[in-house]
């Protein structure tokens, strides 16, 4: 009886050791276990981000269209900057609360209002409707192509984040200088610079979501929205400038 009991105990300890070893191996090898969890979480963030992004883009476009139809006055430079940065601050503060979604729609609606005067000005030019359609189509195709590339390759573009932030600061300063100094060539150069930086930001933001760097879909949505809006307005300025010379 004793040898039999000893053998049974030995088998039990062996099974326990294998269970502990398997648990430790799973914890130490993220590729085997953490990957499905991360993938599931990433897919959830992606779904929520693109769903909210679609709704905010439509809402912003609706506000912009209403502003063009009703001829809303331009908010002005100071009010635009104060409203944009103030609402962005509110979104970041409320990102984990129930007020996050209203803050996002308030921000995107306000940006739609600021976009309306630029659309009205473009429509007043010869071929203005075609210019808007071309800029909108180019923005959509660019965003879809970049997003599909990052989702397929899962490349990490986090290394270019500092460069993109510095570039946007330079573009903001140069854009303000172009407005106050009334230099069309500088404004055109800033538009081209912002368009390129926006492409980089789309890659950066999408790669952060795919690789787990951004797990809050509210912030992910706002980041992509701002990049898309900047790309569209930059292309609108570039195409409008070319159309105005014809």
Short mmCIF file of N, CA, C and O in Angstrom, two decimals, residues 42-43 45-47 49-51 53-54 57 138-157 198-211 220-221 223-225 227-228 231:
data_model
loop_
_atom_site.label_atom_id
_atom_site.label_comp_id
_atom_site.label_asym_id
_atom_site.label_seq_id
_atom_site.Cartn_x
_atom_site.Cartn_y
_atom_site.Cartn_z
N UNK A 42 -7.28 45.21 -28.85
CA UNK A 42 -6.98 46.11 -29.96
C UNK A 42 -8.14 46.18 -30.94
O UNK A 42 -8.50 47.26 -31.41
N UNK A 43 -8.73 45.02 -31.23
CA UNK A 43 -9.87 45.00 -32.14
C UNK A 43 -11.03 45.81 -31.57
O UNK A 43 -11.74 46.51 -32.32
N UNK A 45 -10.83 48.38 -29.47
CA UNK A 45 -10.48 49.80 -29.57
C UNK A 45 -10.61 50.29 -31.01
O UNK A 45 -11.12 51.39 -31.26
N UNK A 46 -10.18 49.46 -31.95
CA UNK A 46 -10.30 49.83 -33.37
C UNK A 46 -11.75 50.00 -33.78
O UNK A 46 -12.11 50.98 -34.45
N UNK A 47 -12.59 49.05 -33.39
CA UNK A 47 -14.00 49.14 -33.74
C UNK A 47 -14.64 50.39 -33.16
O UNK A 47 -15.36 51.13 -33.86
N UNK A 49 -13.16 53.10 -32.15
CA UNK A 49 -12.55 54.31 -32.72
C UNK A 49 -13.14 54.63 -34.07
O UNK A 49 -13.55 55.78 -34.33
N UNK A 50 -13.18 53.65 -34.96
CA UNK A 50 -13.68 53.93 -36.31
C UNK A 50 -15.18 54.19 -36.33
O UNK A 50 -15.66 54.97 -37.17
N UNK A 51 -15.92 53.57 -35.42
CA UNK A 51 -17.35 53.87 -35.34
C UNK A 51 -17.57 55.31 -34.88
O UNK A 51 -18.36 56.06 -35.48
N UNK A 53 -15.35 57.73 -35.00
CA UNK A 53 -14.77 58.62 -35.99
C UNK A 53 -15.74 58.86 -37.14
O UNK A 53 -15.88 59.99 -37.62
N UNK A 54 -16.41 57.82 -37.60
CA UNK A 54 -17.39 57.98 -38.67
C UNK A 54 -18.52 58.92 -38.26
O UNK A 54 -18.92 59.81 -39.03
N UNK A 57 -17.19 62.58 -37.98
CA UNK A 57 -16.94 63.18 -39.30
C UNK A 57 -18.24 63.58 -39.96
O UNK A 57 -18.34 64.66 -40.56
N UNK A 138 -9.38 62.96 -52.10
CA UNK A 138 -7.97 62.70 -51.83
C UNK A 138 -7.74 62.40 -50.35
O UNK A 138 -6.95 61.51 -50.00
N UNK A 139 -8.44 63.12 -49.47
CA UNK A 139 -8.31 62.87 -48.04
C UNK A 139 -8.82 61.48 -47.68
O UNK A 139 -8.16 60.75 -46.92
N UNK A 140 -9.98 61.11 -48.20
CA UNK A 140 -10.54 59.80 -47.90
C UNK A 140 -9.67 58.65 -48.40
O UNK A 140 -9.42 57.68 -47.67
N UNK A 141 -9.19 58.77 -49.63
CA UNK A 141 -8.34 57.71 -50.19
C UNK A 141 -7.03 57.60 -49.42
O UNK A 141 -6.56 56.50 -49.12
N UNK A 142 -6.45 58.75 -49.08
CA UNK A 142 -5.19 58.74 -48.32
C UNK A 142 -5.37 58.09 -46.96
O UNK A 142 -4.56 57.25 -46.54
N UNK A 143 -6.43 58.47 -46.26
CA UNK A 143 -6.66 57.90 -44.93
C UNK A 143 -6.90 56.40 -45.00
O UNK A 143 -6.32 55.63 -44.21
N UNK A 144 -7.72 55.96 -45.93
CA UNK A 144 -8.00 54.53 -46.04
C UNK A 144 -6.75 53.75 -46.42
O UNK A 144 -6.51 52.65 -45.88
N UNK A 145 -5.95 54.29 -47.33
CA UNK A 145 -4.75 53.58 -47.76
C UNK A 145 -3.73 53.48 -46.61
O UNK A 145 -3.15 52.41 -46.38
N UNK A 146 -3.53 54.58 -45.90
CA UNK A 146 -2.58 54.56 -44.79
C UNK A 146 -3.04 53.63 -43.67
O UNK A 146 -2.25 52.88 -43.10
N UNK A 147 -4.33 53.70 -43.35
CA UNK A 147 -4.86 52.84 -42.30
C UNK A 147 -4.74 51.36 -42.67
O UNK A 147 -4.35 50.52 -41.84
N UNK A 148 -5.08 51.04 -43.92
CA UNK A 148 -4.99 49.64 -44.37
C UNK A 148 -3.54 49.16 -44.32
O UNK A 148 -3.28 48.00 -43.95
N UNK A 149 -2.61 50.01 -44.69
CA UNK A 149 -1.20 49.62 -44.66
C UNK A 149 -0.73 49.31 -43.24
O UNK A 149 -0.08 48.30 -42.99
N UNK A 150 -1.07 50.20 -42.30
CA UNK A 150 -0.64 49.98 -40.92
C UNK A 150 -1.33 48.74 -40.34
O UNK A 150 -0.69 47.93 -39.64
N UNK A 151 -2.61 48.56 -40.63
CA UNK A 151 -3.31 47.39 -40.10
C UNK A 151 -2.76 46.09 -40.67
O UNK A 151 -2.73 45.07 -39.98
N UNK A 152 -2.31 46.14 -41.92
CA UNK A 152 -1.78 44.93 -42.55
C UNK A 152 -0.35 44.62 -42.09
O UNK A 152 0.00 43.46 -41.86
N UNK A 153 0.47 45.65 -41.95
CA UNK A 153 1.88 45.43 -41.60
C UNK A 153 2.15 45.51 -40.11
O UNK A 153 3.16 44.99 -39.64
N UNK A 154 1.26 46.20 -39.36
CA UNK A 154 1.43 46.42 -37.91
C UNK A 154 2.76 47.09 -37.60
O UNK A 154 3.38 46.83 -36.55
N UNK A 155 3.21 47.96 -38.48
CA UNK A 155 4.46 48.66 -38.25
C UNK A 155 4.28 49.70 -37.14
O UNK A 155 3.21 50.28 -36.95
N UNK A 156 5.36 49.93 -36.41
CA UNK A 156 5.35 50.85 -35.28
C UNK A 156 5.99 52.17 -35.71
O UNK A 156 7.17 52.22 -36.06
N UNK A 157 5.19 53.25 -35.69
CA UNK A 157 5.68 54.57 -36.08
C UNK A 157 5.81 55.49 -34.87
O UNK A 157 5.81 56.72 -35.02
N UNK A 198 0.31 65.68 -41.52
CA UNK A 198 -0.94 64.98 -41.24
C UNK A 198 -0.87 63.53 -41.69
O UNK A 198 -1.41 62.64 -41.01
N UNK A 199 -0.21 63.29 -42.81
CA UNK A 199 -0.01 61.91 -43.26
C UNK A 199 0.80 61.13 -42.21
O UNK A 199 0.46 59.99 -41.85
N UNK A 200 1.87 61.76 -41.72
CA UNK A 200 2.66 61.11 -40.68
C UNK A 200 1.87 60.88 -39.41
O UNK A 200 2.02 59.84 -38.75
N UNK A 201 1.01 61.82 -39.05
CA UNK A 201 0.21 61.67 -37.83
C UNK A 201 -0.83 60.56 -37.96
O UNK A 201 -1.14 59.87 -36.97
N UNK A 202 -1.39 60.37 -39.15
CA UNK A 202 -2.32 59.27 -39.35
C UNK A 202 -1.61 57.94 -39.15
O UNK A 202 -2.12 57.02 -38.50
N UNK A 203 -0.40 57.83 -39.71
CA UNK A 203 0.40 56.62 -39.50
C UNK A 203 0.72 56.43 -38.01
O UNK A 203 0.62 55.32 -37.47
N UNK A 204 1.10 57.51 -37.37
CA UNK A 204 1.48 57.46 -35.95
C UNK A 204 0.31 57.05 -35.08
O UNK A 204 0.42 56.14 -34.24
N UNK A 205 -0.84 57.70 -35.26
CA UNK A 205 -2.01 57.41 -34.42
C UNK A 205 -2.53 55.99 -34.65
O UNK A 205 -2.89 55.28 -33.70
N UNK A 206 -2.58 55.58 -35.92
CA UNK A 206 -3.08 54.24 -36.21
C UNK A 206 -2.16 53.16 -35.66
O UNK A 206 -2.61 52.15 -35.11
N UNK A 207 -0.85 53.37 -35.78
CA UNK A 207 0.10 52.38 -35.26
C UNK A 207 0.04 52.28 -33.74
O UNK A 207 0.23 51.21 -33.17
N UNK A 208 -0.25 53.39 -33.07
CA UNK A 208 -0.39 53.35 -31.61
C UNK A 208 -1.58 52.49 -31.21
O UNK A 208 -1.53 51.76 -30.21
N UNK A 209 -2.68 52.58 -31.96
CA UNK A 209 -3.85 51.76 -31.65
C UNK A 209 -3.54 50.29 -31.92
O UNK A 209 -3.82 49.41 -31.09
N UNK A 210 -2.95 50.01 -33.07
CA UNK A 210 -2.69 48.63 -33.47
C UNK A 210 -1.71 47.95 -32.53
O UNK A 210 -1.86 46.76 -32.20
N UNK A 211 -0.70 48.68 -32.07
CA UNK A 211 0.34 48.09 -31.24
C UNK A 211 0.10 48.29 -29.74
O UNK A 211 0.99 48.04 -28.93
N UNK A 220 -8.15 58.27 -29.23
CA UNK A 220 -7.76 57.79 -30.55
C UNK A 220 -8.62 58.44 -31.64
O UNK A 220 -8.11 58.82 -32.70
N UNK A 221 -9.91 58.56 -31.37
CA UNK A 221 -10.82 59.19 -32.34
C UNK A 221 -10.45 60.65 -32.57
O UNK A 221 -10.39 61.11 -33.72
N UNK A 223 -7.58 62.13 -32.07
CA UNK A 223 -6.30 62.24 -32.76
C UNK A 223 -6.43 62.02 -34.25
O UNK A 223 -5.88 62.79 -35.06
N UNK A 224 -7.18 61.00 -34.65
CA UNK A 224 -7.37 60.74 -36.08
C UNK A 224 -8.23 61.82 -36.72
O UNK A 224 -7.99 62.23 -37.86
N UNK A 225 -9.24 62.30 -36.00
CA UNK A 225 -10.10 63.35 -36.55
C UNK A 225 -9.30 64.61 -36.86
O UNK A 225 -9.45 65.21 -37.94
N UNK A 227 -6.12 64.88 -37.46
CA UNK A 227 -5.22 64.63 -38.57
C UNK A 227 -5.96 64.66 -39.91
O UNK A 227 -5.48 65.22 -40.89
N UNK A 228 -7.14 64.04 -39.94
CA UNK A 228 -7.94 64.04 -41.17
C UNK A 228 -8.39 65.45 -41.53
O UNK A 228 -8.33 65.86 -42.70
N UNK A 231 -5.47 67.42 -42.85
CA UNK A 231 -5.14 66.99 -44.20
C UNK A 231 -6.13 67.56 -45.22
O UNK A 231 -5.74 68.05 -46.28
#
